[in-house]
Tab-separated table of C-alpha atoms and ligand atoms in Angstrom:
chain	number	residue	atom	x	y	z
A	105	MET	CA	0.005	-0.014	0.056
A	106	LYS	CA	1.042	3.577	-0.688
A	107	HIS	CA	2.552	5.581	2.101
A	108	SER	CA	0.873	8.834	3.128
A	109	GLU	CA	2.475	12.102	2.357
A	110	PRO	CA	1.721	15.739	3.361
A	111	ASN	CA	-0.436	17.783	0.995
A	112	LYS	CA	-1.436	14.685	-1.049
A	113	PRO	CA	-4.812	12.970	-1.103
A	114	LEU	CA	-4.889	10.448	1.763
A	115	VAL	CA	-7.055	8.155	-0.473
A	116	THR	CA	-7.813	8.307	-4.226
A	117	HIS	CA	-10.274	5.416	-4.599
A	118	ILE	CA	-13.114	7.524	-3.127
A	119	PHE	CA	-13.712	11.299	-2.649
A	120	THR	CA	-13.570	12.430	0.921
A	121	ALA	CA	-14.030	15.777	2.527
A	122	ASP	CA	-14.494	17.582	5.945
A	123	PRO	CA	-11.844	15.590	7.836
A	124	SER	CA	-12.231	15.404	11.612
A	125	ALA	CA	-8.934	13.865	12.852
A	126	HIS	CA	-8.423	12.283	16.325
A	127	VAL	CA	-5.783	10.142	18.027
A	128	PHE	CA	-7.471	7.070	19.524
A	129	GLU	CA	-5.620	4.030	20.786
A	130	GLY	CA	-2.320	5.586	19.625
A	131	LYS	CA	-3.344	5.854	15.965
A	132	LEU	CA	-4.689	8.648	13.755
A	133	TYR	CA	-8.352	8.162	12.858
A	134	ILE	CA	-10.101	10.501	10.276
A	135	TYR	CA	-13.752	10.930	10.207
A	136	PRO	CA	-14.574	12.502	6.734
A	137	SER	CA	-17.621	13.047	4.587
A	138	HIS	CA	-17.785	10.632	1.687
A	139	ASP	CA	-18.430	12.717	-1.410
A	140	LEU	CA	-20.528	11.136	-4.202
A	141	ASP	CA	-20.519	11.840	-7.897
A	142	HIS	CA	-23.911	12.662	-9.463
A	143	ASN	CA	-25.458	14.878	-12.132
A	144	GLY	CA	-27.846	16.771	-9.763
A	145	PRO	CA	-27.964	20.489	-9.190
A	146	SER	CA	-25.147	22.576	-7.791
A	147	ASN	CA	-26.099	25.722	-5.903
A	148	ASP	CA	-25.760	27.863	-2.712
A	149	ASN	CA	-28.058	25.544	-0.931
A	150	GLY	CA	-25.434	22.847	-1.182
A	151	ASP	CA	-27.522	20.342	-3.090
A	152	GLN	CA	-24.316	19.040	-4.771
A	153	TYR	CA	-23.225	17.658	-1.428
A	154	ALA	CA	-25.503	14.516	-1.629
A	155	MET	CA	-23.580	12.231	0.590
A	156	GLU	CA	-25.143	8.995	1.860
A	157	ASP	CA	-22.643	7.262	4.082
A	158	TYR	CA	-19.457	7.508	6.107
A	159	HIS	CA	-16.162	5.709	5.644
A	160	ILE	CA	-13.564	6.026	8.441
A	161	LEU	CA	-9.853	6.254	7.620
A	162	SER	CA	-6.833	5.517	9.772
A	163	MET	CA	-3.111	5.712	9.762
A	164	ASP	CA	-0.676	4.209	12.209
A	165	ASP	CA	1.308	7.451	11.804
A	166	PRO	CA	1.343	10.254	9.242
A	167	THR	CA	3.740	8.382	6.906
A	168	ALA	CA	1.903	5.021	7.098
A	169	PRO	CA	-0.584	3.937	4.430
A	170	CYS	CA	-3.995	5.298	4.954
A	171	VAL	CA	-6.676	2.553	5.461
A	172	ASP	CA	-10.318	2.839	4.410
A	173	HIS	CA	-12.342	0.790	6.911
A	174	GLY	CA	-15.378	0.650	4.693
A	175	GLU	CA	-18.985	1.753	5.332
A	176	ALA	CA	-19.434	2.710	9.045
A	177	LEU	CA	-22.935	4.195	8.825
A	178	HIS	CA	-25.475	4.628	6.027
A	179	LEU	CA	-28.432	6.946	5.531
A	180	ARG	CA	-30.781	3.999	5.145
A	181	ASP	CA	-30.109	3.021	8.821
A	182	ILE	CA	-30.825	6.364	10.292
A	183	PRO	CA	-34.573	6.484	11.074
A	184	TRP	CA	-34.963	10.266	11.319
A	185	ALA	CA	-32.831	11.377	8.423
A	186	SER	CA	-33.817	11.956	4.802
A	187	LYS	CA	-30.623	12.980	2.914
A	188	GLN	CA	-27.202	14.743	2.954
A	189	LEU	CA	-24.827	13.249	5.514
A	190	TRP	CA	-22.533	16.220	5.828
A	191	ALA	CA	-19.397	16.842	7.946
A	192	PRO	CA	-19.073	14.460	10.990
A	193	ASP	CA	-16.929	14.389	14.082
A	194	ALA	CA	-16.240	11.662	16.619
A	195	ALA	CA	-15.445	11.514	20.299
A	196	TYR	CA	-14.434	8.852	22.852
A	197	LYS	CA	-15.952	8.737	26.377
A	198	ASN	CA	-17.646	6.110	28.589
A	199	ASN	CA	-15.645	3.368	26.809
A	200	THR	CA	-17.695	4.228	23.698
A	201	TYR	CA	-16.958	5.922	20.388
A	202	TYR	CA	-19.524	8.479	19.342
A	203	LEU	CA	-20.049	9.600	15.704
A	204	PHE	CA	-21.822	13.013	15.514
A	205	PHE	CA	-23.302	13.900	12.099
A	206	PRO	CA	-25.678	16.355	10.504
A	207	ALA	CA	-28.404	15.291	8.009
A	208	ARG	CA	-31.679	16.715	6.827
A	209	ASP	CA	-34.658	15.401	8.791
A	210	LYS	CA	-37.898	14.257	7.021
A	211	ASN	CA	-38.956	17.944	6.759
A	212	GLY	CA	-35.691	18.980	5.089
A	213	ILE	CA	-34.307	20.709	8.166
A	214	PHE	CA	-30.767	20.023	9.138
A	215	ARG	CA	-30.385	18.253	12.517
A	216	ILE	CA	-27.472	16.652	14.302
A	217	GLY	CA	-27.523	12.952	15.196
A	218	VAL	CA	-25.342	10.629	17.193
A	219	ALA	CA	-24.355	7.020	16.647
A	220	THR	CA	-22.297	4.697	18.909
A	221	SER	CA	-19.823	1.912	18.598
A	222	PRO	CA	-17.371	0.097	20.773
A	223	ASN	CA	-14.746	0.546	17.961
A	224	PRO	CA	-13.315	3.761	16.492
A	225	THR	CA	-14.067	2.485	12.960
A	226	GLY	CA	-17.597	1.371	13.702
A	227	PRO	CA	-20.013	0.087	12.471
A	228	PHE	CA	-21.928	2.785	14.327
A	229	THR	CA	-25.531	2.287	15.568
A	230	PRO	CA	-27.604	5.536	15.271
A	231	GLU	CA	-30.009	6.768	17.907
A	232	GLU	CA	-33.724	6.632	16.875
A	233	ASN	CA	-34.085	10.415	16.752
A	234	TYR	CA	-31.697	13.323	16.320
A	235	ILE	CA	-30.282	15.155	19.361
A	236	PRO	CA	-33.250	17.123	20.785
A	237	GLY	CA	-32.785	20.815	20.324
A	238	SER	CA	-30.077	20.322	17.650
A	239	PHE	CA	-30.066	22.176	14.245
A	240	SER	CA	-27.810	23.238	11.418
A	241	ILE	CA	-24.546	21.450	10.452
A	242	ASP	CA	-20.894	20.677	11.154
A	243	PRO	CA	-20.731	19.317	14.695
A	244	ALA	CA	-17.278	19.341	16.355
A	245	VAL	CA	-16.944	17.888	19.833
A	246	LEU	CA	-14.294	18.723	22.347
A	247	VAL	CA	-13.948	16.465	25.379
A	248	ASP	CA	-12.157	18.786	27.772
A	249	ASP	CA	-9.397	17.739	30.259
A	250	ASP	CA	-12.003	17.673	33.010
A	251	GLY	CA	-14.219	15.245	31.129
A	252	ARG	CA	-16.917	17.748	30.094
A	253	ALA	CA	-17.826	17.609	26.478
A	254	TYR	CA	-18.920	20.516	24.275
A	255	MET	CA	-20.466	20.374	20.752
A	256	TYR	CA	-19.751	23.359	18.493
A	257	PHE	CA	-21.888	23.611	15.401
A	258	GLY	CA	-23.508	25.786	12.765
A	259	GLY	CA	-23.195	26.826	9.114
A	260	LEU	CA	-24.637	29.595	6.936
A	261	TRP	CA	-26.617	29.206	3.671
A	262	GLY	CA	-27.132	25.484	2.990
A	263	GLY	CA	-26.411	24.922	6.646
A	264	GLN	CA	-29.484	26.986	7.590
A	265	LEU	CA	-27.914	28.758	10.616
A	266	GLU	CA	-29.597	32.126	9.630
A	267	LYS	CA	-33.005	30.465	9.922
A	268	TRP	CA	-32.546	29.796	13.726
A	269	GLN	CA	-31.937	33.415	14.915
A	270	THR	CA	-35.187	33.424	16.856
A	271	GLY	CA	-34.656	29.960	18.392
A	272	THR	CA	-37.180	28.359	16.077
A	273	PHE	CA	-36.812	27.496	12.405
A	274	GLN	CA	-37.949	30.441	10.106
A	275	PRO	CA	-37.767	29.133	6.534
A	276	ASP	CA	-37.446	32.659	4.959
A	277	ALA	CA	-35.094	34.223	7.431
A	278	THR	CA	-31.839	35.832	6.045
A	279	GLY	CA	-28.607	36.761	7.906
A	280	PRO	CA	-28.022	39.998	9.831
A	281	ALA	CA	-27.462	43.324	8.018
A	282	PRO	CA	-23.828	43.948	6.895
A	283	THR	CA	-23.182	46.344	9.856
A	284	GLU	CA	-24.716	44.109	12.460
A	285	PRO	CA	-22.606	41.529	14.372
A	286	ALA	CA	-22.121	38.300	12.341
A	287	LEU	CA	-23.770	35.169	13.469
A	288	GLY	CA	-21.583	32.984	15.592
A	289	PRO	CA	-21.318	29.225	15.829
A	290	ARG	CA	-23.395	27.556	18.594
A	291	VAL	CA	-22.070	25.629	21.559
A	292	ALA	CA	-23.853	23.195	23.856
A	293	GLU	CA	-22.451	21.098	26.661
A	294	LEU	CA	-23.288	17.431	26.163
A	295	SER	CA	-24.869	15.226	28.874
A	296	ASP	CA	-22.646	12.677	30.557
A	297	ASP	CA	-23.984	9.973	28.186
A	298	MET	CA	-23.107	12.153	25.179
A	299	LEU	CA	-26.607	11.690	23.717
A	300	THR	CA	-28.325	14.970	24.583
A	301	PHE	CA	-27.531	18.643	25.184
A	302	LYS	CA	-27.441	19.748	28.831
A	303	HIS	CA	-28.993	23.106	27.855
A	304	ALA	CA	-30.195	24.977	24.822
A	305	PRO	CA	-27.389	25.900	22.452
A	306	LYS	CA	-25.707	29.277	23.021
A	307	GLU	CA	-24.247	31.604	20.462
A	308	ILE	CA	-20.488	32.086	20.666
A	309	SER	CA	-19.241	35.631	20.420
A	310	ILE	CA	-16.205	36.308	18.190
A	311	VAL	CA	-14.609	39.727	18.775
A	312	ASP	CA	-11.724	41.727	17.385
A	313	GLU	CA	-8.614	42.819	19.338
A	314	HIS	CA	-10.685	45.740	20.795
A	315	GLY	CA	-13.459	43.527	22.023
A	316	GLN	CA	-15.883	44.613	19.255
A	317	PRO	CA	-17.937	41.922	17.531
A	318	ILE	CA	-16.847	40.851	14.126
A	319	LEU	CA	-19.538	42.238	11.728
A	320	ALA	CA	-21.480	40.362	9.118
A	321	CYS	CA	-19.821	42.451	6.270
A	322	ASP	CA	-16.299	41.346	7.418
A	323	GLU	CA	-16.142	38.360	5.168
A	324	ASP	CA	-12.410	37.833	5.748
A	325	ARG	CA	-13.058	37.183	9.445
A	326	ARG	CA	-16.700	36.438	10.103
A	327	TYR	CA	-17.852	32.909	10.879
A	328	PHE	CA	-19.396	30.805	8.058
A	329	GLU	CA	-19.155	27.053	8.873
A	330	GLY	CA	-16.913	24.242	9.946
A	331	PRO	CA	-15.954	24.966	13.623
A	332	TRP	CA	-13.133	23.139	15.346
A	333	VAL	CA	-11.916	23.712	18.895
A	334	HIS	CA	-8.603	22.472	20.237
A	335	LYS	CA	-6.543	23.292	23.301
A	336	TYR	CA	-2.958	24.499	23.188
A	337	ASN	CA	-1.129	25.624	26.278
A	338	GLY	CA	-4.387	25.689	28.293
A	339	ARG	CA	-6.168	28.056	25.876
A	340	TYR	CA	-9.081	27.253	23.642
A	341	TYR	CA	-8.578	27.738	19.848
A	342	LEU	CA	-11.780	28.085	17.751
A	343	SER	CA	-10.998	27.767	14.004
A	344	TYR	CA	-13.451	27.935	11.211
A	345	SER	CA	-14.185	28.565	7.547
A	346	THR	CA	-14.963	32.154	6.325
A	347	GLY	CA	-16.981	30.603	3.411
A	348	THR	CA	-17.140	33.307	0.737
A	349	THR	CA	-13.438	34.271	1.257
A	350	HIS	CA	-12.407	30.573	1.515
A	351	LYS	CA	-10.073	30.858	4.503
A	352	ILE	CA	-9.634	28.925	7.638
A	353	VAL	CA	-9.140	31.486	10.430
A	354	TYR	CA	-8.966	31.229	14.219
A	355	ALA	CA	-9.837	32.995	17.434
A	356	VAL	CA	-8.714	32.247	21.043
A	357	SER	CA	-10.316	32.147	24.450
A	358	GLU	CA	-9.608	31.348	28.048
A	359	SER	CA	-13.017	29.504	28.200
A	360	PRO	CA	-14.531	26.764	25.982
A	361	GLN	CA	-17.611	28.840	25.547
A	362	GLY	CA	-15.880	32.084	24.586
A	363	PRO	CA	-15.921	34.913	23.907
A	364	PHE	CA	-13.173	34.225	21.381
A	365	VAL	CA	-10.697	36.960	20.217
A	366	PHE	CA	-9.904	36.854	16.448
A	367	LYS	CA	-6.246	36.150	15.687
A	368	GLY	CA	-5.526	35.379	12.077
A	369	THR	CA	-5.472	32.919	9.129
A	370	ILE	CA	-4.415	29.289	9.410
A	371	LEU	CA	-4.980	28.088	5.863
A	372	ASN	CA	-5.155	30.254	2.622
A	373	PRO	CA	-7.779	29.241	0.038
A	374	VAL	CA	-7.639	25.811	-1.504
A	375	ILE	CA	-8.850	24.622	-4.883
A	376	GLY	CA	-12.674	24.388	-4.635
A	377	TRP	CA	-15.390	26.516	-2.966
A	378	THR	CA	-15.429	24.840	0.428
A	379	THR	CA	-12.638	24.627	2.980
A	380	HIS	CA	-12.996	22.517	6.064
A	381	HIS	CA	-10.407	21.380	8.520
A	382	SER	CA	-9.391	19.908	11.878
A	383	ILE	CA	-6.327	20.288	14.097
A	384	VAL	CA	-4.778	17.367	16.077
A	385	GLN	CA	-1.532	16.613	17.968
A	386	PHE	CA	0.059	13.231	17.135
A	387	ARG	CA	3.062	12.500	19.355
A	388	ASP	CA	4.907	15.904	19.516
A	389	THR	CA	3.742	17.355	16.121
A	390	TRP	CA	0.603	19.247	15.359
A	391	TYR	CA	-1.258	18.618	12.127
A	392	LEU	CA	-3.935	20.361	10.039
A	393	PHE	CA	-6.228	18.077	8.128
A	394	TYR	CA	-8.073	19.795	5.299
A	395	HIS	CA	-9.589	19.007	1.855
A	396	ASP	CA	-9.364	20.396	-1.667
A	397	CYS	CA	-10.595	19.553	-5.158
A	398	SER	CA	-7.277	19.080	-6.895
A	399	LEU	CA	-7.824	15.430	-7.681
A	400	SER	CA	-11.157	16.160	-9.388
A	401	ASN	CA	-9.760	19.235	-11.132
A	402	GLY	CA	-11.956	21.576	-9.179
A	403	VAL	CA	-15.277	19.769	-9.074
A	404	ASP	CA	-16.730	21.240	-5.873
A	405	HIS	CA	-18.524	18.159	-4.660
A	406	LYS	CA	-15.571	15.763	-5.299
A	407	ARG	CA	-13.019	16.591	-2.721
A	408	SER	CA	-9.989	14.856	-1.210
A	409	VAL	CA	-8.718	14.840	2.419
A	410	LYS	CA	-5.118	15.871	3.002
A	411	TYR	CA	-2.913	16.825	5.931
A	412	THR	CA	0.074	19.114	6.603
A	413	GLU	CA	2.084	20.106	9.672
A	414	LEU	CA	0.882	23.110	11.712
A	415	HIS	CA	3.313	25.353	13.574
A	416	TYR	CA	2.825	27.759	16.498
A	417	ASN	CA	4.889	30.838	17.231
A	418	GLU	CA	6.252	31.458	20.596
A	419	ASP	CA	3.373	33.788	21.567
A	420	GLY	CA	0.856	30.978	20.768
A	421	THR	CA	-0.189	32.342	17.317
A	422	ILE	CA	-0.408	29.941	14.451
A	423	GLN	CA	1.706	30.275	11.313
A	424	THR	CA	-0.397	30.683	8.121
A	425	ILE	CA	-0.227	27.754	5.780
A	426	ASP	CA	-0.080	28.044	2.002
A	427	PRO	CA	-1.634	24.693	0.761
A	428	TYR	CA	0.387	24.745	-2.348
A	429	GLY	CA	3.606	26.260	-1.038
A	430	GLU	CA	6.888	24.648	-0.027
A	431	GLY	CA	6.969	21.844	2.449
B	191	FUB	O1	-19.520	18.644	2.969
B	191	FUB	C1	-20.673	19.431	2.973
B	191	FUB	C2	-20.478	20.786	3.607
B	191	FUB	O2	-19.503	21.413	2.877
B	191	FUB	C3	-19.876	20.707	5.030
B	191	FUB	O3	-20.850	20.482	5.992
B	191	FUB	C4	-19.316	22.148	5.034
B	191	FUB	O4	-18.496	22.386	6.125
B	191	FUB	C5	-18.655	22.195	3.730
B	191	FUB	O5	-17.343	21.561	3.752
């Protein structure tokens, strides 16, 4: 089998996107979306992302061959879901692996579900219903050092976050005016069994260096989708996609629920409209997992998961990565 290399597709026999990477049992496990080819519509609603199952990938280390463990969960086995298995994440707690995933419910509204397995590669058994009170897309779960677990989620446009500003689904709602604060991702602490929220999701505040909210018109910095939270030297780093400006950027907080202070860019734009990432430490090196559309020559819904090293400066800021630069 082929060895894995930085900035190269981890697998080429299927298209994969939205990688959530974790170290479980001393190995790297990647929980991606599984992109499907089709001739359906492509639009701002994200209809082109018509995924139906999840395949989990693993590597013994970043130079080892990447193994596809096959189908771990399929749409047909999720009682509440109708279509579009988008970006998932996984967590380990209570001697159990949890797969968190968004999908449209039978009314076409994105919800977030959970499925469990004794193994990091599944197969995963879904719960009968989605997590009560969940909505929108792109769950990312941080199990903190004290054992408390937090889910971060939310995405604009196809991800429907604008439609939840009142707390209930408003099908015709649009985002805030350009000079209003941008919408933030949501956070909810998970119950000890990881199957429900402890409280209604709260909006996370992302502010600039003066403590002023990032505005909706500030498309180089405002939140769009794909949150990820990791800890470095005791501080919480929230990273996310800016959507229309195609960057992965980050903000830092002393608390897992914010407010987060904007810091800078982690990843410059990749080939393709979407950009989606995760950050993980393996042994003593930090890695950024991301995707692009180079293998499909730019077809937005045929993406490939890659990784590269991530480096911090002495003050805790992160060095910006050029996905097509040296190294
Ligand atoms: O893969 C479908 C959607 O595209 C994800 O949920 C977003 O983060 C974007 O990558």
